[in-house]
Coordinates of C-alpha atoms in Angstrom, one line a residue:
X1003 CA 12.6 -68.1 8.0
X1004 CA 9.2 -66.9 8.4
X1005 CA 8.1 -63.2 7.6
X1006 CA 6.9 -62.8 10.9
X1007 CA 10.2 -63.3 12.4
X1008 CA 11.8 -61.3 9.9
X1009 CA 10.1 -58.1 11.6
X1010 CA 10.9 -58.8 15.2
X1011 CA 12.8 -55.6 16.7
X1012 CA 15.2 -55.3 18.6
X1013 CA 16.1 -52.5 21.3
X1014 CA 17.0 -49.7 18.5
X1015 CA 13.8 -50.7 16.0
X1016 CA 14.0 -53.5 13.2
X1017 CA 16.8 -56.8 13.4
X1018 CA 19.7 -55.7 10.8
X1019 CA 19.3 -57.9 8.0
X1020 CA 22.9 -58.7 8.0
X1021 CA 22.1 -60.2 11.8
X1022 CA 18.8 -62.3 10.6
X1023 CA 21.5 -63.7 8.1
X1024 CA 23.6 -64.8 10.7
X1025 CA 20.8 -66.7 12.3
X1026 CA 20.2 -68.3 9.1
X1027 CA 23.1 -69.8 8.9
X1028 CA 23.2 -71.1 12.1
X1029 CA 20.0 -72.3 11.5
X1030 CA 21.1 -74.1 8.6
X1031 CA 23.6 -75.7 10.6
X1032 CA 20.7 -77.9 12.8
X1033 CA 22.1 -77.9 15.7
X1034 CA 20.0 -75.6 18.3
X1035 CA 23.1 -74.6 21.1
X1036 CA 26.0 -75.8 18.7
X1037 CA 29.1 -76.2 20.5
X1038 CA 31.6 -74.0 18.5
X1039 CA 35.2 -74.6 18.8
X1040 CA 37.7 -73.1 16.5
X1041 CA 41.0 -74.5 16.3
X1042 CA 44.2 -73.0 15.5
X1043 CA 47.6 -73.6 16.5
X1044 CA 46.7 -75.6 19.2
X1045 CA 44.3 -72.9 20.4
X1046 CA 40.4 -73.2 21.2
X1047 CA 38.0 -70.3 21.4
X1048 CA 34.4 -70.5 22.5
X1049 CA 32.2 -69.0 19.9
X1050 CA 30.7 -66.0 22.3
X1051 CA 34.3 -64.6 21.6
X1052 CA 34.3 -61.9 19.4
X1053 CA 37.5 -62.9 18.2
X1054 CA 36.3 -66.0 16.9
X1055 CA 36.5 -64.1 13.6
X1056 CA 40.2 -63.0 13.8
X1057 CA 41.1 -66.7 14.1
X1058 CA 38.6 -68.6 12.3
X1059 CA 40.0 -66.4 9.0
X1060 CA 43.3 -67.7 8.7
X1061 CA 43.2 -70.6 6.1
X1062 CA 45.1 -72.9 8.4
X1063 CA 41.7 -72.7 10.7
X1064 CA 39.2 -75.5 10.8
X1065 CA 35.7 -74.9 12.7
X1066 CA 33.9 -77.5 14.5
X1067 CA 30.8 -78.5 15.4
X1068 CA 29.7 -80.6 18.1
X1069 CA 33.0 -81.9 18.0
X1070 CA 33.1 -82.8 14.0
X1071 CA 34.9 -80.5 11.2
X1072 CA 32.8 -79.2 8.7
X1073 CA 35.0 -76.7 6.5
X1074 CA 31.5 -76.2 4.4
X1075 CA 30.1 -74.5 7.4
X1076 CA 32.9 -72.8 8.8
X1077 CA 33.2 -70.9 5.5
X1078 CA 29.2 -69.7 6.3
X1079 CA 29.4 -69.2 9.9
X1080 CA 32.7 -67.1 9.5
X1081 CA 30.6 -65.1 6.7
X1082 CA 28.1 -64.6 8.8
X1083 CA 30.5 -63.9 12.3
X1084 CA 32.0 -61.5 9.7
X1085 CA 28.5 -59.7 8.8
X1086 CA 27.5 -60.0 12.5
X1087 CA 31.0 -58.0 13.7
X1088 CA 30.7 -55.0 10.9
X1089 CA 26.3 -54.6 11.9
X1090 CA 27.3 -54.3 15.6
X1091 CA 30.5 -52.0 15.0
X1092 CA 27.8 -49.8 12.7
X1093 CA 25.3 -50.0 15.1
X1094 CA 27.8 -48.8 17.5
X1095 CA 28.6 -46.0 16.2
X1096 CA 25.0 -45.1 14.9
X1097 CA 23.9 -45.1 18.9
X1098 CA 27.1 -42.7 19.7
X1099 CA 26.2 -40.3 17.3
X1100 CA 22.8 -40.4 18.2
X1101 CA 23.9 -39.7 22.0
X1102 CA 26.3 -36.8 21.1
X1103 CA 24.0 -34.5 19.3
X1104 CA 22.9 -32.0 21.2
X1105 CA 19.1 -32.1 21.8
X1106 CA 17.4 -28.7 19.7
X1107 CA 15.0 -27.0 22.0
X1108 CA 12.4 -23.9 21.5
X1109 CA 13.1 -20.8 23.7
X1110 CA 9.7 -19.5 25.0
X1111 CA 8.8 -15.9 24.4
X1112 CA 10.4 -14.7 27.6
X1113 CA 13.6 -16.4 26.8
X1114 CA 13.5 -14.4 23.5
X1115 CA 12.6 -11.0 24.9
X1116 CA 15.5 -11.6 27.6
X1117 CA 18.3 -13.0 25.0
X1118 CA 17.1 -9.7 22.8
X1119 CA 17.6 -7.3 25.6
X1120 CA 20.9 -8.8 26.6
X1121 CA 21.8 -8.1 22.9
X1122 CA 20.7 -4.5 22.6
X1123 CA 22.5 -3.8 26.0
X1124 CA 25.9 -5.3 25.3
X1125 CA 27.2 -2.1 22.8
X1126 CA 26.6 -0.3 26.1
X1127 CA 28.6 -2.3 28.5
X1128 CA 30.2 -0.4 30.9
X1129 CA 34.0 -0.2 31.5
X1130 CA 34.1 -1.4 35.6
X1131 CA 37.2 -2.7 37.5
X1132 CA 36.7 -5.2 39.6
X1133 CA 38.9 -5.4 42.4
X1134 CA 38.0 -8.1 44.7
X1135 CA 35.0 -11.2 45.1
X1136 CA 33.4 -13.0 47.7
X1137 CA 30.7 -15.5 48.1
X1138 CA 29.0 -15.9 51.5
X1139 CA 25.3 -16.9 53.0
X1140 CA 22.6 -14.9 50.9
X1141 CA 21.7 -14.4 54.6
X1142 CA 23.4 -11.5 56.0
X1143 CA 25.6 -10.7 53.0
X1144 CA 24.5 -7.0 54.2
X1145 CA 27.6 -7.1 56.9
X1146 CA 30.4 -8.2 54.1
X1147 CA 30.0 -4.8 53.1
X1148 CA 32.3 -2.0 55.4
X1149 CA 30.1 1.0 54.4
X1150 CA 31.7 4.5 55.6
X1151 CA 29.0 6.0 58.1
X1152 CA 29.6 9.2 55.9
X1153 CA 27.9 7.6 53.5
X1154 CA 24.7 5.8 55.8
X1155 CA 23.6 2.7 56.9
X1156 CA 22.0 0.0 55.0
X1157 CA 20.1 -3.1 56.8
X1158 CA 17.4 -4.9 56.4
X1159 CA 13.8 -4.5 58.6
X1160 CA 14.2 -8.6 59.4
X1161 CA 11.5 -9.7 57.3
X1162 CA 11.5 -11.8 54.4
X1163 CA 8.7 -11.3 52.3
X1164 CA 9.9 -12.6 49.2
X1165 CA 9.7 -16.3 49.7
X1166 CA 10.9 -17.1 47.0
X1167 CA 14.2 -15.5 46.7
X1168 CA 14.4 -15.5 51.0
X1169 CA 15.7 -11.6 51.1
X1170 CA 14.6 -9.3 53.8
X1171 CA 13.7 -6.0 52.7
X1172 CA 16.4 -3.6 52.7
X1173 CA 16.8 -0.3 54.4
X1174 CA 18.9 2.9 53.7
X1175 CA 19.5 6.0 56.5
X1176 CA 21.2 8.4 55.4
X1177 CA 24.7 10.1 57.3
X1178 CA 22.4 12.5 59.1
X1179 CA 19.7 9.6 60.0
X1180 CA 16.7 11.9 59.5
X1181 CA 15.8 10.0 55.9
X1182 CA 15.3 6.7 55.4
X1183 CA 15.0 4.7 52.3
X1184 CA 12.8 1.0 52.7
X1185 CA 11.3 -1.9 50.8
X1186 CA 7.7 -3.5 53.0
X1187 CA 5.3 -5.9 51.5
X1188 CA 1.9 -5.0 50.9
X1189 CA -1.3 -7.0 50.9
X1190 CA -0.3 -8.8 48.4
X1191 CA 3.3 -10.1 49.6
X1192 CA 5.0 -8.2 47.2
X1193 CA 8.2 -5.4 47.9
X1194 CA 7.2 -2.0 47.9
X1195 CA 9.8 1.2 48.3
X1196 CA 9.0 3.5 51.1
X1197 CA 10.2 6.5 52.7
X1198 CA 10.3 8.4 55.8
X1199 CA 11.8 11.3 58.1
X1200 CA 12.8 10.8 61.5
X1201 CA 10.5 13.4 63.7
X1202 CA 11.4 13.5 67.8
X1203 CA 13.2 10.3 67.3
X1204 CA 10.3 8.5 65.4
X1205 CA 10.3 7.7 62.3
X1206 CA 6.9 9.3 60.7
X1207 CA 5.7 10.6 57.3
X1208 CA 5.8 7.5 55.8
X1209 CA 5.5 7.7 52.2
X1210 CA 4.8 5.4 49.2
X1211 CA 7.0 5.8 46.2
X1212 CA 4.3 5.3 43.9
X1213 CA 5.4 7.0 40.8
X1214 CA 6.9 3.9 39.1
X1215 CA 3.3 2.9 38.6
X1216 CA 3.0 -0.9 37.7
X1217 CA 6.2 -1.2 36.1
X1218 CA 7.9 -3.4 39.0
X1219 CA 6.7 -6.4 40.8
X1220 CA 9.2 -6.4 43.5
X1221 CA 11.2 -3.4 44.8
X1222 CA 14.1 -3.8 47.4
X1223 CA 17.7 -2.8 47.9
X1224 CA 17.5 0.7 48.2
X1225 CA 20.9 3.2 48.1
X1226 CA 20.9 6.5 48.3
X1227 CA 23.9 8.7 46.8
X1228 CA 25.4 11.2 49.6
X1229 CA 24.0 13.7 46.9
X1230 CA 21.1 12.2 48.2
X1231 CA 19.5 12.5 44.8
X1232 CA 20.8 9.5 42.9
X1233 CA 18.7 6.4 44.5
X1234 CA 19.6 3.1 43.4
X1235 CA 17.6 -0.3 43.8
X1236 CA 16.9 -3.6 42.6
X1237 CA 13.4 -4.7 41.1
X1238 CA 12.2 -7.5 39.3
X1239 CA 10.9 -6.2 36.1
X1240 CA 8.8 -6.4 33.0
X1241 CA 11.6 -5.1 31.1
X1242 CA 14.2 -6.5 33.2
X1243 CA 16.8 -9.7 32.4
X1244 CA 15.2 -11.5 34.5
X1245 CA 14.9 -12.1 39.0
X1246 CA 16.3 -8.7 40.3
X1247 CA 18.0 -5.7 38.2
X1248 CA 19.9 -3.1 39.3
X1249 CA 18.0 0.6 38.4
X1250 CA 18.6 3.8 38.8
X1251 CA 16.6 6.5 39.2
X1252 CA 16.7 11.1 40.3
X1253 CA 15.2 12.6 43.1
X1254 CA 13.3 16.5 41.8
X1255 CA 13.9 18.4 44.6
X1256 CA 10.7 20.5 43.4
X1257 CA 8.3 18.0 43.1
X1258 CA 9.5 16.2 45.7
X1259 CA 9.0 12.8 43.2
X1260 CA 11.5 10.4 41.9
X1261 CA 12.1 10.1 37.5
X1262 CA 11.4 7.4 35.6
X1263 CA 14.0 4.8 36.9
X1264 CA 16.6 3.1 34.0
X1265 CA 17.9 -0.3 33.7
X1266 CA 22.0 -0.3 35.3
X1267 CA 22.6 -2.0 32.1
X1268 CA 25.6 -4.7 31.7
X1269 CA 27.5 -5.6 33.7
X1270 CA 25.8 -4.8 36.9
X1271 CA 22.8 -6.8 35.1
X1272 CA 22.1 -10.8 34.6
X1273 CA 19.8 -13.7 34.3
X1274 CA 20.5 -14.4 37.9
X1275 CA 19.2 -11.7 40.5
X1276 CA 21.0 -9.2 40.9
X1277 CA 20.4 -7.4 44.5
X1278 CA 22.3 -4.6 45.4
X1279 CA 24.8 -1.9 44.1
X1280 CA 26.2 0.4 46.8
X1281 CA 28.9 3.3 46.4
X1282 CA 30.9 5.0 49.0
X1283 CA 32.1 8.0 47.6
X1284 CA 34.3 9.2 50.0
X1285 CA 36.9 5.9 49.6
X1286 CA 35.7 5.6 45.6
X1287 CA 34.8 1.9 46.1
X1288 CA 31.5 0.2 45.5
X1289 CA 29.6 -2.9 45.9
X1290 CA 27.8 -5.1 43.7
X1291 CA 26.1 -8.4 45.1
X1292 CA 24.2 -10.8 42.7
X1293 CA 23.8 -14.7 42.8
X1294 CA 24.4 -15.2 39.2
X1295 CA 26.4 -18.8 38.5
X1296 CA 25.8 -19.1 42.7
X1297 CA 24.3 -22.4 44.1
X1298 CA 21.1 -21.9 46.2
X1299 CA 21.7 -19.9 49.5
X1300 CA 24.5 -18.0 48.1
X1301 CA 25.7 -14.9 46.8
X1302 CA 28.6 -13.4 45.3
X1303 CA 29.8 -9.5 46.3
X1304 CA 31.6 -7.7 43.8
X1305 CA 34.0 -5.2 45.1
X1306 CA 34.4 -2.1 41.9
X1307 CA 36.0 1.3 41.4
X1308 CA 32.8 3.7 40.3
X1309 CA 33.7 5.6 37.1
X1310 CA 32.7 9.1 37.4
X1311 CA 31.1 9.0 33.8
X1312 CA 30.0 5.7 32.0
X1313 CA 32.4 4.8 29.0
X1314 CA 31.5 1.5 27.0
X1315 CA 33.9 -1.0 25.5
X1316 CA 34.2 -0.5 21.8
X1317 CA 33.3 -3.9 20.0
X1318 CA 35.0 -3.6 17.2
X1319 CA 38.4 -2.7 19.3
X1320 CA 37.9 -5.6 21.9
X1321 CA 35.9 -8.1 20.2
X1322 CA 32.6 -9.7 20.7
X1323 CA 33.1 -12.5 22.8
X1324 CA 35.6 -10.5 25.1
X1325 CA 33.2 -8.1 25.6
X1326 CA 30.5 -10.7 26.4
X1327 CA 32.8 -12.0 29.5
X1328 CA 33.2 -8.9 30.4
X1329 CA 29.3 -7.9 30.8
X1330 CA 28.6 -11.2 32.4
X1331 CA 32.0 -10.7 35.1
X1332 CA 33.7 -14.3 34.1
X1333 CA 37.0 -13.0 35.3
X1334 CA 37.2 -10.0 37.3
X1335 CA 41.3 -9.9 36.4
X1336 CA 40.1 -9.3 32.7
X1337 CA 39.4 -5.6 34.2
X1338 CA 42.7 -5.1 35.8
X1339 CA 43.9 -3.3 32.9
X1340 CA 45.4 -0.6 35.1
X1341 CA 47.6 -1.7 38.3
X1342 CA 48.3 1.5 40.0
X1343 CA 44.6 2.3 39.8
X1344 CA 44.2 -1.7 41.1
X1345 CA 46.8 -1.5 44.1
X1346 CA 45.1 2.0 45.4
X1347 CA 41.5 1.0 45.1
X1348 CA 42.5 -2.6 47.2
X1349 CA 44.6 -0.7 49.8
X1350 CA 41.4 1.5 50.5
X1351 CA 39.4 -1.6 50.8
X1352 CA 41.7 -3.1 53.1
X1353 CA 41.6 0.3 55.4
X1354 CA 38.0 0.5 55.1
X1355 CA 37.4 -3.3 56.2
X1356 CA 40.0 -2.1 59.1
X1357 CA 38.1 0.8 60.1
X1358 CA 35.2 -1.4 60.1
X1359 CA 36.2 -3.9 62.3
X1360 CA 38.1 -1.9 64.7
X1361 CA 35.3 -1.2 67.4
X1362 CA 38.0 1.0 68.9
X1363 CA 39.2 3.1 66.0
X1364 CA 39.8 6.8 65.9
X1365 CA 36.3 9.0 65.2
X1366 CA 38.4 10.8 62.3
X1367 CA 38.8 9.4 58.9
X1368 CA 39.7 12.0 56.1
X1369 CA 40.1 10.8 52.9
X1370 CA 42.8 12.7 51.3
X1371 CA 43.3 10.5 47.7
X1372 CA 42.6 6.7 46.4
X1373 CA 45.8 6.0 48.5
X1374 CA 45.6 8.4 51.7
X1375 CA 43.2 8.3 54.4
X1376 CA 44.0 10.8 57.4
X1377 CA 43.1 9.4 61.0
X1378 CA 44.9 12.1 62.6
X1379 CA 44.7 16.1 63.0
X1380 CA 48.8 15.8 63.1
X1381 CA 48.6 13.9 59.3
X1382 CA 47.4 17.1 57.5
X1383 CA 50.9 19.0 55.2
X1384 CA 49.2 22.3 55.9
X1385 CA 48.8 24.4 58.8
X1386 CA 45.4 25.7 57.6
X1387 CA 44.4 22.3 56.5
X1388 CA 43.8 21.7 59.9
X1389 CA 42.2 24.8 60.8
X1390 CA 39.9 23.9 58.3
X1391 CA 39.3 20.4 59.4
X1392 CA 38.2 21.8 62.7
X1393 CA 35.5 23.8 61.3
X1394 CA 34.6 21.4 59.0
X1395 CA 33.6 18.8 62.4
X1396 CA 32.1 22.1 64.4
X1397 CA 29.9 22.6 60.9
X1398 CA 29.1 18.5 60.6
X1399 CA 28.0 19.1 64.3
X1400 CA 25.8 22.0 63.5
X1401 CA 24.5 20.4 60.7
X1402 CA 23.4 17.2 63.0
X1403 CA 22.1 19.6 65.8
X1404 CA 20.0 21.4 62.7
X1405 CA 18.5 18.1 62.1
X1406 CA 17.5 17.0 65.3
X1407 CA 16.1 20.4 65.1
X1408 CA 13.7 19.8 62.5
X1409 CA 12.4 16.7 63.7
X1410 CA 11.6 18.5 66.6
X1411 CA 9.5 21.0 64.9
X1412 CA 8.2 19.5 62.5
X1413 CA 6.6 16.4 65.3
X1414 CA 5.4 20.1 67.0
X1415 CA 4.0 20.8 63.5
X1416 CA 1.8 17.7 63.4
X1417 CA 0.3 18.6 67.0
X1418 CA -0.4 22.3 66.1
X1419 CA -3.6 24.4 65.4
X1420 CA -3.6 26.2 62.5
X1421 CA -2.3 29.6 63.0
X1422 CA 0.8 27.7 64.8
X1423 CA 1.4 25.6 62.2
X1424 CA 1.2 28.8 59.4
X1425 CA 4.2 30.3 62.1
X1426 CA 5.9 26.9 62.4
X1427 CA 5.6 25.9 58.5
X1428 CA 7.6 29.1 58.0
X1429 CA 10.1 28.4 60.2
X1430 CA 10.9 24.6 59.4
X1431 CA 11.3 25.5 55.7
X1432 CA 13.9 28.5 56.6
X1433 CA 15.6 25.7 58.7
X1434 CA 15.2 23.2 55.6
X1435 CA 16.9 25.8 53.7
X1436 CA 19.7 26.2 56.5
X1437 CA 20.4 22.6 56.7
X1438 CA 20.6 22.2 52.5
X1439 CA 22.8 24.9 52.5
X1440 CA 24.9 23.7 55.3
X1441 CA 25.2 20.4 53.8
X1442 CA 26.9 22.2 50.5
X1443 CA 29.3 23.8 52.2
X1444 CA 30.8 21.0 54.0
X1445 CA 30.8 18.7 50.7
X1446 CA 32.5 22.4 49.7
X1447 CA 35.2 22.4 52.1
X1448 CA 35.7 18.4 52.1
X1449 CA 36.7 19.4 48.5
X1450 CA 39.4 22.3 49.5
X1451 CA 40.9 20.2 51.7
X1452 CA 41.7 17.4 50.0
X1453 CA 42.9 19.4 46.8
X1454 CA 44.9 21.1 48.9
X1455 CA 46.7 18.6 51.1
X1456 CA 47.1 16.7 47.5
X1457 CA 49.0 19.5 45.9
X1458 CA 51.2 19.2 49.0
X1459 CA 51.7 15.6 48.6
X1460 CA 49.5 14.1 50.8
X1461 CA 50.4 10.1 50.0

């Protein structure tokens, strides 16, 4: 055969030697298209059968060509049907292997910083029970969530900057709805956070909250605690795990400024954006909505019991790749590690998704316990319980009426001359003053209520 011949390739590079043999041999046979029967026991096989070979072996086999027996060149054709079988079996498997390994690829640099973060964070993974999930429309997943009015409103002002995630920027008001909590693009299409106070029924004041500096590129979500100091949000960071993290950050009453916001950490965290975390304190239930493992358009809303302090999973204890399912919420039942605490956090979900629904329900919801929501006067064990609930409404009222107050003077403080406004600027910060104080008391006698009727058995 000629050299050149010997180098022709095939599909997977160079012609196995073992198959230029073959061709050889039929070569050597001179006839071009050789009509190849094999004959045994009466039975004929074409030659394109692969299991020429198992019969053509058998000594009692005779091959022929073109119709004549040649025993000479069976023996070589079998050789070579026999080298021919083992180089495509080999080949075979060569081309599976080949198929099965798993293809080695380069993380960039961002990959790296993120898969380092994850790892310092997961030691710190917060213990969270997850109670219930649901994924709905990305659009509008801000009415899945039955928010108590005692705790505010959130919303969204209807216009979607963010193009690329389509999200609306979120809005916060607070119980009171004098303070409001906002993300708006600016020039550059990008999610600032802004606040305001509702003055004479307008919202005015508006304020930047520029004292994150250049640290996020988008800010949205906002939620403000009813201590309405803790303020959480979601941002896309330089620090962050990547699309939107949950953060959390103080409010200094003095200043009147916000602290340096921290990362909510794992498991409120991900790769995926993560968009909102809301807590009603009054029922002890939260919300977390994120689209991580969602397909496009979607979201996923994690209903949680809030701990009152964080505690982390101890590695060592639960293991490594526990804990790793845990931060990146695989299975929320791997949480329910405590039912009583389970069956009372669901059965206030299910009365606060009642009370949501229920355009017609009662204007009185005390929480008493995890278990116990009042929607009567005539629920109440103790006599002065309900004495004390009907001051607590006149001093909710006063504290509304002291509000409405304060817009009023301070939209007369905008209008004023200066001597008015030294007169009125005295006055709105007595009321201020009033109103903080008024707010203390009734988170005071919320408090002495609910112990109370408690050590009663309220249940």
């Amino acid at each position: 055969m000629p050299k050149e011949s010997m180098k022709k390739r095939s599909r997977h590079g160079l012609i196995p030697p073992k198959i230029i043999i073959f061709a050889s041999c039929l070569m050597w046979t001179d006839v071009p298209e050789a009509r190849l029967t094999c004959t045994t026991q009466n039975r004929k096989v074409k030659s394109t059968d692969v299991k020429l070979l198992d019969f053509c072996k058998h000594d009692k086999t005779t091959l022929k060509v073109n119709g004549k027996t040649n025993m000479l060149k069976t023996k070589i054709i079998s050789l070579s049907l026999l080298l021919l079988s083992t180089c495509i079996a080999t080949q075979a498997q060569k081309r599976k292997k080949t198929k099965g390994k798993a293809v080695k690829t380069e993380m960039t640099e961002e990959q790296e910083r993120v898969e380092a973060m994850r790892e310092r964070m997961l030691p710190s993974t917060a213990q969270v029970m997850f109670i219930d999930s649901v994924v709905t429309d990305k659009a509008g997943f801000i009415s899945k969530i039955p928010l108590n009015s005692e705790s505010g409103e959130i919303g969204t002002t209807g216009e979607a900057a963010d193009t690329a995630a389509s999200i609306p920027g979120g809005t916060y008001v607070n119980e009171f709805g004098n303070k409001r909590f906002y993300a708006k693009a600016d020039t550059s299409g990008h999610y600032r956070l802004y606040t305001a106070d509702k003055l004479g029924g307008k919202w005015m004041g508006e304020r930047l909250i520029d004292e994150f500096g250049d640290e996020f590129e988008d800010i949205n979500f906002p939620y403000m605690m009813a201590d309405g100091v803790t303020l959480y949000f979601a941002a896309k960071g330089k620090e962050g795990l990547g699309g939107y993290d949950i953060y959390m950050t103080r409010y200094d009453r003095e200043t009147g400024r916000f602290y340096e916001p921290e990362n909510a950490g794992l498991p409120y965290n991900s790769t995926g954006n993560d968009y909102y975390c809301v807590i009603d304190e009054f029922d002890n239930i939260g919300w977390l909505v994120t689209d991580r493992r969602q397909p496009n358009g979607k979201v996923c809303i994690y209903t949680f019991v809030p701990a009152e302090t964080r505690t982390a999973y101890d590695i060592e204890a639960v293991g490594e790749s526990k804990v790793e399912s845990l931060a990146d919420i695989r299975s929320i039942s791997d949480t329910w590690t405590d039912d009583a605490k389970l069956q009372a956090a669901r059965a206030r979900l299910k009365a606060m998704t009642a009370r949501k629904s229920d355009a017609g329900r009662s204007q009185m919801a005390f929480v008493v316990n995890d278990r116990t929501v009042y929607t009567s006067a005539a629920d109440f064990k103790s006599p002065t319980n309900r004495q004390r609930f009907t001051k607590l409404c006149n001093m909710k009222d006063n504290a509304a009426e002291l509000a409405e107050s304060l817009d009023d003077m301070r939209l007369e403080y905008a209008k004023s001359s200066s001597a008015s406004k030294r007169q009125l600027g005295a006055s709105i910060l007595k009321a201020e003053r009033q109103f903080e104080t008024l707010e203390a008391n009734i988170k005071k006698l919320e408090k002495e209520i609910r112990n109370t009727e408690n050590m009663m058995g309220g249940k």
